[in-house]
Amino acid sequence: MYGRDPWGGALEINATDSATDDDRSRNLQDFDKAALSRNLDETQQSWLLGPTEQKKKKYVDLGCIIVSRKVFKWTLGCIIAAALIAGFVTLIVKTVPKHRHHNPPPDNYTLALRKAIMFFNAQRSGKLPKHNNVSWRGSSALQDGKSDGSTTFKNLVGGYYDAGDAIKFNFPQSFALTVLSWSVIEYPAKYEAAGELTHIKDVIKWGTDYLLKTFNSSADTIDRLVSQVGIGDTSGGPDPNDHYCWVRPEDIDYPRPVTECHSCSDLAAEMAAALASASIVFKDNKVYSQKLVHGARTLFKFAREQRGRYSSGNEASIFYNSTSYWDEFVWGASWLYYATGNTSYLQLATTPGIAKHAGAFWGGPDYGVFSWDNKLFGAQVLLSRLRLFLSPGYPYEEILSTFHNQTSIVMCSFLPFFTSFNRTKGGLIELNHGRPQPLQYVVNAAFLATLYSDYLAAADTPGWYCGPNFYSTDVLREFAQTQIDYILGKNPRKMSYVVGFGNHYPKRVHHRGASVPKNKVKYNCKGGWKWRDSSKPNPNILVGAMVAGPDKNDGFHDVRTNYNYTEPTLAGNAGLVAALVALSGDKSVGIDKNTIFSAVPPMFPTPPPPPAAWKP
């Protein structure tokens, strides 16, 4: 049966397949030969041949992994290209001229600071270390304590000579160490930036090691301590002593008496402040720090139990007469609180009766003048810090707020807008009211003014009020800068009062070691007088020494025999170092807010007592 093919041919629909397999095979072969005899398009080839055979992928065996050769080539190529690019960039960097950003040169305060610390190296007594860096100084006074049979303290080697003589006065020496420790606690980053942190710590430890020898530092209770080594008789007697003789400390061959005291609250409390503040400086050396704390506790206990002024009825009253011990009680207790965290010390420091005896509630011409004799204002600044950052509240708030207000008032008195203190025509503030040796008081004020300014800045306080007027913290810093600039040479005489700083500075400093040449000649007691009375400059430069300073008319006489102009002291130079480090470097680098509170536990204000029961 055939149907019609719609495309024009016959179509067999239901025919039986009568062909044999051989016929079909023969017919297929004939068809294949016919198909191969002409070109076929791709579609026809796909019908006949089926899907084409894919190429076999090639791989690379890397031992731990097998990857495609194509991927391997691409990866290797990328690595080589990256290496070439990196090498090219490195070559460019190496060959292009470099524009290095050098650190700015150190400011004048930093330069002066580095020199000022050297003064303490020149004042060292005892067996000097090899790294002392003062070529004309050597070991001296190695028999201190042993040469005096009346004292129980036989090893008093070490410490610092006070000024241009060879006496070791423990009262101003302890004050100097306290001020230096305070400056390190507040400004360690600035000391580090100046490259002097290790040096200043070494200076402090040299002093505290000596102080630990001046009493029984291992005991809990003492009944005496050493107040002075050496004697400075000014009567002009024939007996050799540290004022009559003019010799290098290395050539001392006369006896050096030791002065002990059994009732010396001011000295003991100041020594306690020195050891307590130093314990914070050396807090990372736990053994030494605890030794200092124990000594400070023992000294303060002695100060409280054996009341009296250390300078009563002895030679110290001529040179470093203490007017009171109440200010040392506030000062020493404040430092012991920071060093131990024991609130009993804070309670004592904030006792209104003690503050009253210290002069906190009355004025007077020297109110607010911080010095080796009067520590009240320093203690008020120190305790204002506590209120600013920890705010302990009741029961301390009332006296702390009073101290804070008094600190603000004293800071106002430093400003040129007020007349609490006169100024010389050259701009130097007269904190000692025109009396000689003014610079030691000026540097202390400059330090505290800068420090208080940094306290306010760290507490996010832009300034403070002086009466109805508000002043920025920058005004305090400017005051400090003008005073230190005066000392460094910005004065009518264009003279730096720090030896070795600038080109014009005192050349005839009142100082035995600096004025007697180191020429292998040992001059006897009177033999050195020719160097004392000579008009020639000192053969040895006492680098970093701040002399006593000019008079109230900005006048200065560079004369070796006039100590009121040309003699440096430990206490004065400690204030200079503290003021310089506070002003040095970047202004944005402020105080270390937390180190001083290392031993202080978290403070939770004590609730006030309940009100009295109501009575109808």
XYZ file of C-alpha atoms in Angstrom:
616
model
C 0.000 0.000 0.000
C 1.441 3.245 -1.061
C 0.549 6.711 0.056
C 1.370 9.974 -1.392
C 4.576 11.622 -0.207
C 3.730 15.258 0.527
C 7.185 16.281 -0.764
C 6.549 14.665 -4.170
C 7.503 10.985 -3.980
C 5.860 7.667 -3.323
C 5.815 6.524 0.295
C 5.510 2.866 1.250
C 3.426 2.630 4.394
C 2.667 -1.018 5.064
C 5.013 -3.103 2.913
C 6.564 -6.256 4.213
C 10.310 -6.305 4.385
C 11.190 -9.162 2.032
C 14.883 -8.317 1.713
C 17.359 -10.593 3.402
C 20.101 -9.462 5.755
C 22.673 -9.945 3.041
C 20.698 -7.747 0.695
C 20.388 -5.060 3.345
C 24.073 -5.263 4.116
C 24.959 -5.063 0.444
C 22.603 -2.155 -0.100
C 24.116 -0.310 2.959
C 27.581 -0.791 1.665
C 26.492 0.550 -1.701
C 24.947 3.534 0.064
C 28.100 4.199 2.061
C 30.227 4.141 -1.044
C 27.837 6.503 -2.758
C 27.818 8.857 0.265
C 31.598 8.948 0.432
C 31.872 9.719 -3.264
C 30.637 13.320 -2.672
C 31.260 16.040 -0.136
C 28.970 16.101 2.902
C 28.127 19.154 4.935
C 28.681 19.223 8.713
C 25.119 18.226 9.519
C 25.311 15.236 7.269
C 28.680 14.260 8.708
C 27.256 14.435 12.229
C 24.411 12.156 11.119
C 26.795 9.642 9.722
C 29.723 9.813 12.155
C 28.049 10.862 15.453
C 29.775 13.147 17.994
C 33.427 14.018 17.311
C 36.131 12.651 19.611
C 37.376 15.229 22.232
C 41.075 15.875 22.662
C 42.698 14.236 25.689
C 43.688 16.736 28.382
C 47.347 16.867 29.460
C 48.382 17.108 33.139
C 51.535 17.898 35.094
C 52.475 15.796 38.096
C 54.022 18.005 40.793
C 54.533 15.156 43.219
C 52.033 16.213 45.861
C 49.388 17.341 43.384
C 48.438 16.868 39.754
C 47.337 19.961 37.861
C 46.409 20.810 34.367
C 49.358 21.795 32.236
C 47.464 24.856 31.044
C 46.746 26.010 34.632
C 50.333 25.304 35.576
C 51.663 27.427 32.717
C 49.339 30.312 33.591
C 50.287 30.203 37.279
C 53.987 30.020 36.547
C 53.708 32.888 34.128
C 51.860 35.068 36.613
C 54.510 34.428 39.268
C 57.311 35.323 36.899
C 55.483 38.459 35.765
C 54.835 39.541 39.353
C 58.505 38.992 40.219
C 59.589 41.078 37.266
C 57.189 43.898 38.215
C 58.331 43.827 41.858
C 61.966 43.919 40.795
C 61.258 46.829 38.490
C 59.475 48.784 41.226
C 62.310 48.048 43.676
C 64.833 49.262 41.137
C 62.922 52.515 40.724
C 62.665 53.040 44.496
C 66.382 52.407 44.926
C 67.442 54.762 42.146
C 65.023 57.657 42.704
C 66.435 60.311 45.107
C 64.948 59.964 48.587
C 63.212 62.800 50.410
C 63.609 61.808 54.057
C 61.489 63.453 56.719
C 63.973 64.199 59.472
C 62.806 64.751 63.017
C 62.687 68.438 63.887
C 65.694 69.699 65.838
C 65.252 69.639 69.608
C 63.848 72.797 71.139
C 65.787 74.938 73.610
C 64.057 73.353 76.581
C 65.164 69.877 75.512
C 68.732 71.039 74.870
C 68.853 72.761 78.258
C 67.316 69.706 79.945
C 70.103 67.441 78.721
C 72.658 69.807 80.197
C 70.781 70.482 83.440
C 70.752 66.804 84.413
C 74.543 66.720 84.019
C 74.857 69.039 87.021
C 73.820 66.178 89.300
C 76.618 64.009 87.908
C 79.077 66.717 88.967
C 77.614 66.827 92.496
C 77.985 63.115 93.214
C 79.827 62.014 96.308
C 81.304 58.577 96.912
C 82.679 55.977 94.534
C 81.768 57.272 91.086
C 80.684 54.934 88.286
C 82.611 54.820 85.034
C 79.732 56.366 83.113
C 79.553 59.531 85.256
C 80.585 61.626 82.212
C 82.207 64.498 84.146
C 85.880 64.192 83.313
C 87.182 66.442 86.086
C 85.321 64.632 88.880
C 86.493 61.522 90.696
C 85.585 59.444 93.718
C 85.544 61.365 96.986
C 84.550 61.290 100.672
C 84.961 57.532 100.871
C 85.420 57.717 104.667
C 82.099 59.435 105.409
C 80.734 57.953 108.629
C 83.911 56.066 109.454
C 85.808 59.230 110.363
C 83.295 60.177 113.061
C 83.428 57.821 116.037
C 80.360 59.345 117.667
C 77.849 58.216 115.051
C 76.205 54.822 114.821
C 76.072 55.102 111.011
C 79.466 54.087 109.675
C 78.649 53.810 105.987
C 77.513 57.212 104.736
C 79.327 57.102 101.409
C 77.367 58.435 98.457
C 74.670 61.005 97.936
C 75.136 64.540 96.629
C 77.066 67.609 97.684
C 74.645 70.428 98.236
C 76.157 73.295 96.303
C 79.645 74.698 95.755
C 80.876 73.072 98.948
C 81.204 69.442 99.986
C 78.484 69.278 102.652
C 75.652 66.799 102.341
C 72.524 68.496 103.708
C 69.827 65.819 103.746
C 66.929 68.278 103.993
C 67.331 70.089 100.642
C 68.753 66.928 99.059
C 65.570 65.015 99.896
C 63.438 67.829 98.512
C 65.433 67.789 95.275
C 64.911 64.033 94.902
C 61.171 64.390 95.523
C 60.821 67.050 92.821
C 62.855 64.991 90.335
C 60.750 61.889 91.054
C 57.560 63.902 90.641
C 58.696 65.120 87.235
C 59.503 61.561 86.107
C 56.125 60.259 87.281
C 54.286 62.989 85.355
C 56.442 63.205 82.203
C 58.124 59.857 81.460
C 57.330 60.154 77.739
C 59.064 63.532 77.538
C 62.151 62.225 79.312
C 62.116 59.296 76.890
C 61.806 61.604 73.877
C 64.780 63.615 75.130
C 66.779 60.406 75.624
C 67.173 61.113 79.355
C 64.779 58.726 81.116
C 67.443 56.202 82.110
C 69.797 59.010 83.110
C 67.321 60.770 85.414
C 66.349 57.485 87.059
C 70.027 56.837 87.710
C 70.315 60.305 89.271
C 67.366 59.613 91.581
C 68.598 56.172 92.617
C 72.019 57.538 93.502
C 70.278 59.797 96.013
C 67.780 57.307 97.417
C 70.489 54.674 97.897
C 72.284 57.186 100.096
C 69.168 58.199 102.048
C 68.554 54.556 102.947
C 71.950 54.600 104.695
C 71.082 57.581 106.899
C 68.687 55.656 109.157
C 67.886 52.058 110.020
C 65.808 51.442 106.899
C 65.108 47.793 107.743
C 63.445 48.634 111.072
C 59.813 49.511 111.658
C 60.653 52.043 114.354
C 63.670 54.348 114.650
C 64.830 56.936 117.147
C 67.430 58.832 115.114
C 68.613 59.665 111.646
C 71.461 61.542 109.967
C 70.690 65.111 108.969
C 74.077 66.232 107.672
C 77.548 65.010 106.743
C 80.338 67.579 106.868
C 80.403 70.914 108.602
C 80.435 74.457 107.284
C 81.702 76.705 110.038
C 81.518 80.293 108.817
C 83.202 81.900 111.818
C 86.575 81.773 110.122
C 88.167 79.481 112.674
C 91.431 77.705 111.908
C 89.994 74.200 111.987
C 89.631 72.713 108.516
C 86.028 72.283 107.419
C 83.922 72.293 104.290
C 83.534 76.073 104.169
C 86.880 77.251 105.459
C 88.804 75.083 103.030
C 88.689 75.574 99.275
C 89.722 72.208 97.852
C 88.421 69.704 95.394
C 86.180 67.053 97.043
C 88.663 64.424 95.848
C 91.406 66.070 97.985
C 89.493 66.287 101.276
C 91.649 64.883 104.073
C 90.110 66.560 107.125
C 87.492 64.909 109.401
C 83.882 65.212 108.327
C 81.549 65.189 111.325
C 78.151 63.497 111.115
C 75.121 65.286 112.552
C 72.312 63.119 113.911
C 68.882 64.235 115.042
C 66.395 62.603 117.416
C 63.529 65.033 116.973
C 63.295 66.193 113.375
C 59.784 65.884 111.971
C 60.388 68.138 108.962
C 63.476 66.259 107.810
C 61.989 62.805 108.396
C 58.738 63.679 106.580
C 60.661 65.158 103.640
C 62.853 62.074 103.431
C 59.671 59.973 103.534
C 58.303 61.995 100.603
C 61.533 61.411 98.658
C 61.481 57.634 99.179
C 57.730 57.316 98.594
C 57.797 59.255 95.317
C 60.865 57.328 94.155
C 59.059 54.048 94.880
C 56.571 54.996 92.151
C 59.411 55.813 89.748
C 60.887 52.352 90.364
C 57.587 50.467 90.630
C 58.745 47.964 87.993
C 61.595 46.949 90.325
C 59.325 45.495 92.993
C 62.042 44.603 95.507
C 63.633 48.050 95.456
C 60.284 49.827 95.332
C 59.050 47.968 98.416
C 62.294 48.759 100.195
C 61.700 52.445 99.519
C 58.092 52.228 100.691
C 59.097 50.508 103.928
C 61.716 53.175 104.589
C 59.199 55.935 103.896
C 56.699 54.422 106.343
C 59.352 54.153 109.044
C 60.500 57.735 108.543
C 56.990 59.157 108.592
C 56.155 57.272 111.763
C 59.271 58.764 113.370
C 58.269 62.216 112.115
C 54.861 61.976 113.733
C 56.046 60.543 117.023
C 59.178 62.642 117.641
C 57.988 66.184 116.988
C 60.495 68.941 116.393
C 62.374 70.982 113.783
C 65.617 69.445 112.570
C 67.387 72.827 112.400
C 66.683 73.909 115.966
C 69.903 74.868 117.709
C 72.380 73.537 115.164
C 74.392 74.650 112.174
C 71.634 73.854 109.678
C 69.728 76.916 110.882
C 72.358 79.107 109.180
C 72.018 77.480 105.776
C 68.699 75.601 105.555
C 66.544 76.679 108.451
C 63.161 74.992 108.540
C 60.343 77.243 109.679
C 57.778 74.480 110.313
C 57.128 70.766 109.948
C 53.369 70.937 109.331
C 53.767 71.464 105.584
C 56.022 68.382 105.448
C 53.274 66.403 107.178
C 50.825 67.245 104.357
C 53.518 66.732 101.717
C 54.873 63.443 103.063
C 51.421 61.996 103.779
C 50.278 62.827 100.229
C 53.198 60.972 98.692
C 52.789 58.014 101.028
C 49.140 57.764 100.021
C 50.072 57.627 96.329
C 52.833 55.110 97.059
C 50.742 52.774 99.230
C 47.050 53.471 98.628
C 46.566 53.484 102.418
C 43.755 55.936 103.136
C 45.101 56.694 106.613
C 47.729 58.848 104.919
C 45.089 60.614 102.857
C 43.042 61.254 105.989
C 46.078 62.838 107.612
C 46.942 64.937 104.548
C 43.401 66.287 104.450
C 43.030 66.959 108.174
C 41.942 70.619 108.470
C 43.951 71.151 111.669
C 47.215 70.115 110.030
C 46.451 72.226 106.966
C 45.735 75.186 109.255
C 49.094 74.834 111.040
C 50.779 74.568 107.630
C 49.365 77.954 106.676
C 46.708 76.867 104.223
C 44.094 79.323 105.484
C 46.046 82.529 105.712
C 48.064 84.611 103.286
C 51.389 86.177 104.055
C 54.099 87.400 101.681
C 55.419 83.914 100.890
C 52.059 82.205 100.471
C 52.114 79.997 97.399
C 55.919 80.023 97.074
C 57.091 76.420 96.695
C 60.598 75.784 98.020
C 62.836 73.446 100.008
C 61.380 75.033 103.167
C 57.691 75.350 102.277
C 56.025 72.397 100.547
C 52.414 73.417 101.172
C 51.690 74.693 97.672
C 53.277 71.618 96.085
C 51.090 69.411 98.280
C 47.996 71.395 97.289
C 48.757 70.889 93.593
C 49.414 67.207 94.234
C 46.099 66.731 96.030
C 44.213 68.798 93.429
C 45.304 66.104 90.986
C 43.510 63.537 93.128
C 40.306 65.560 93.038
C 40.499 66.217 89.291
C 40.966 62.588 88.245
C 39.549 60.377 91.016
C 37.111 62.668 92.833
C 37.084 60.649 96.064
C 34.155 62.565 97.515
C 33.167 62.391 101.169
C 34.919 62.704 103.621
C 37.787 64.274 101.655
C 35.860 66.525 99.293
C 35.614 69.572 101.526
C 39.348 69.988 102.158
C 40.283 68.824 98.639
C 37.990 71.422 97.085
C 39.592 74.025 99.381
C 43.066 72.987 98.248
C 41.882 73.062 94.638
C 40.509 76.588 95.012
C 43.681 77.745 96.731
C 45.756 76.265 93.933
C 43.711 78.221 91.412
C 44.213 81.434 93.406
C 47.985 80.979 93.579
C 48.089 80.276 89.849
C 46.257 83.563 89.326
C 48.916 85.351 91.381
C 51.591 84.190 88.924
C 49.933 85.950 85.993
C 51.138 89.402 84.930
C 47.571 90.730 85.212
C 47.834 90.649 89.008
C 50.171 92.363 91.466
C 50.712 89.733 94.133
C 54.367 89.584 93.113
C 56.517 92.254 91.542
C 58.537 91.717 88.395
C 61.893 93.055 87.383
C 62.074 95.318 84.369
C 63.303 92.315 82.432
C 60.195 90.321 83.383
C 61.472 87.982 86.133
C 58.849 87.360 88.806
C 60.129 88.215 92.302
C 58.739 85.357 94.354
C 61.263 86.040 97.127
C 60.478 89.776 97.034
C 63.826 91.015 95.795
C 65.960 88.931 98.138
C 69.065 87.166 96.760
C 69.103 83.850 94.926
C 65.715 84.224 93.191
C 65.913 81.602 90.439
C 65.296 78.554 92.632
C 61.800 79.869 93.436
C 61.089 80.875 89.845
C 61.798 77.432 88.375
C 59.588 75.743 90.975
C 56.707 78.059 90.069
C 57.281 77.445 86.349
C 57.147 73.687 86.928
C 53.933 73.785 88.962
C 52.245 76.229 86.566
C 52.980 74.013 83.559
C 52.001 70.906 85.488
C 48.679 72.391 86.602
C 48.011 73.521 83.044
C 48.554 69.944 81.886
C 46.308 68.653 84.678
C 43.461 70.831 83.463
C 44.069 69.838 79.847
C 44.060 66.130 80.756
C 40.781 66.681 82.616
C 39.288 68.344 79.489
C 39.096 71.670 81.297
C 39.998 74.631 79.048
C 40.946 76.986 81.863
C 40.039 78.407 85.250
C 38.604 81.531 86.823
C 40.507 84.330 88.498
C 37.660 86.241 90.035
C 35.135 87.026 87.291
C 37.679 86.476 84.512
C 38.265 83.168 82.779
C 41.809 82.336 81.659
C 42.941 79.631 79.273
C 45.438 77.020 80.379
C 47.737 78.416 77.687
C 48.239 81.511 79.844
C 49.850 79.397 82.565
C 52.191 77.764 80.081
C 53.094 81.163 78.654
C 53.973 82.379 82.152
C 56.280 79.391 82.641
C 57.868 79.895 79.229
C 58.624 83.573 79.830
C 60.346 82.765 83.131
C 62.417 79.874 81.785
C 63.265 81.882 78.655
C 64.560 84.628 80.938
C 66.815 82.110 82.688
C 68.052 80.720 79.358
C 69.102 84.133 78.039
C 66.085 86.250 77.135
C 66.896 88.943 79.678
C 68.419 92.444 79.663
C 71.948 91.059 80.029
C 71.403 88.505 77.227
C 73.015 85.993 79.597
C 72.083 82.378 80.175
C 72.090 81.527 83.859
C 72.558 77.843 83.020
C 76.243 77.045 82.625
C 77.092 75.605 79.226
C 73.850 76.690 77.569
C 74.268 79.358 74.920
C 77.405 81.381 74.294
C 77.185 83.801 77.225
C 76.906 82.220 80.679
C 78.654 82.548 84.079
C 82.306 81.543 83.889
C 83.224 81.964 87.573
C 80.731 79.719 89.319
C 81.067 79.513 93.101
C 82.082 75.864 93.151
C 85.199 74.249 94.556
C 85.411 71.329 92.171
C 84.924 73.489 89.093
C 87.320 76.267 90.141
C 90.324 74.165 91.217
C 92.141 72.585 88.258
C 92.606 68.848 88.019
C 96.368 68.960 87.565
C 97.560 66.185 89.881
C 98.454 68.823 92.491
C 96.820 68.419 95.885
C 96.214 71.845 97.378
C 95.877 72.146 101.128
C 93.035 73.875 102.928
C 94.339 77.413 102.366
C 96.230 76.569 99.217
C 93.008 76.570 97.226
C 92.165 80.131 98.231
C 94.111 81.438 95.254
C 91.615 79.698 92.985
C 88.686 81.005 95.015
C 89.932 84.600 94.785
C 91.133 84.410 91.174
C 89.394 86.500 88.534
C 90.104 83.885 85.876
C 87.273 81.670 84.549
C 86.844 78.245 86.115
C 89.164 75.672 84.542
C 86.340 73.111 84.689
C 82.918 73.824 83.191
C 80.077 72.885 85.536
C 77.698 71.956 82.714
C 74.023 72.396 83.482
C 74.396 74.325 86.728
C 71.807 77.051 87.254
C 73.416 79.746 89.368
C 71.637 81.701 92.117
C 70.623 84.399 89.660
C 70.403 88.149 89.158
C 69.316 90.803 91.624
C 66.023 92.702 91.617
C 67.426 95.137 89.043
C 68.339 92.354 86.585
C 71.987 92.897 87.510
C 74.464 90.068 87.761
C 78.102 89.926 88.847
C 80.082 86.968 87.577
C 82.271 86.809 90.681
C 83.260 83.517 92.265
C 83.328 84.831 95.831
C 79.751 86.179 95.693
C 77.605 83.087 96.173
C 74.401 85.144 96.037
C 74.988 85.451 92.293
C 77.056 82.480 91.215
C 76.397 79.470 93.481
C 74.185 76.616 92.217
C 72.250 74.287 94.524
C 70.657 70.850 94.357
C 67.193 72.170 95.206
C 67.295 74.923 92.596
C 68.560 72.673 89.838
C 65.926 70.024 90.589
C 63.236 72.630 89.958
C 64.984 73.645 86.743
C 65.040 70.054 85.436
C 61.364 69.630 86.311
C 60.345 72.871 84.593
C 62.404 72.110 81.488
C 60.977 68.633 80.988
C 57.434 69.934 81.488
C 57.945 72.541 78.746
C 60.034 70.384 76.407
C 58.978 68.593 73.262
C 55.524 68.355 71.801
C 52.871 70.253 73.723
C 50.333 67.560 72.880
C 52.339 65.057 74.940
C 50.906 65.782 78.361
C 51.091 64.062 81.708
C 50.931 60.367 82.483
C 47.470 60.286 84.053
C 47.584 56.851 85.646
C 51.056 55.864 86.882
C 50.826 57.951 90.045
C 47.652 56.032 90.964
C 49.244 52.591 90.499
C 48.943 51.684 94.175
C 45.644 53.465 94.781
C 42.688 51.070 94.932
C 39.367 52.001 93.280
C 37.712 54.707 95.293
C 34.081 54.512 96.297
C 32.884 57.573 98.165
C 31.887 56.870 101.739
C 28.228 57.779 102.237
C 27.713 60.697 104.605
C 26.398 59.912 108.066
C 22.618 59.793 108.413
C 20.914 62.918 109.694
C 20.049 63.183 113.357
C 16.763 61.687 114.443
C 13.842 64.038 114.032
C 12.495 65.485 117.234
C 9.045 67.059 117.399
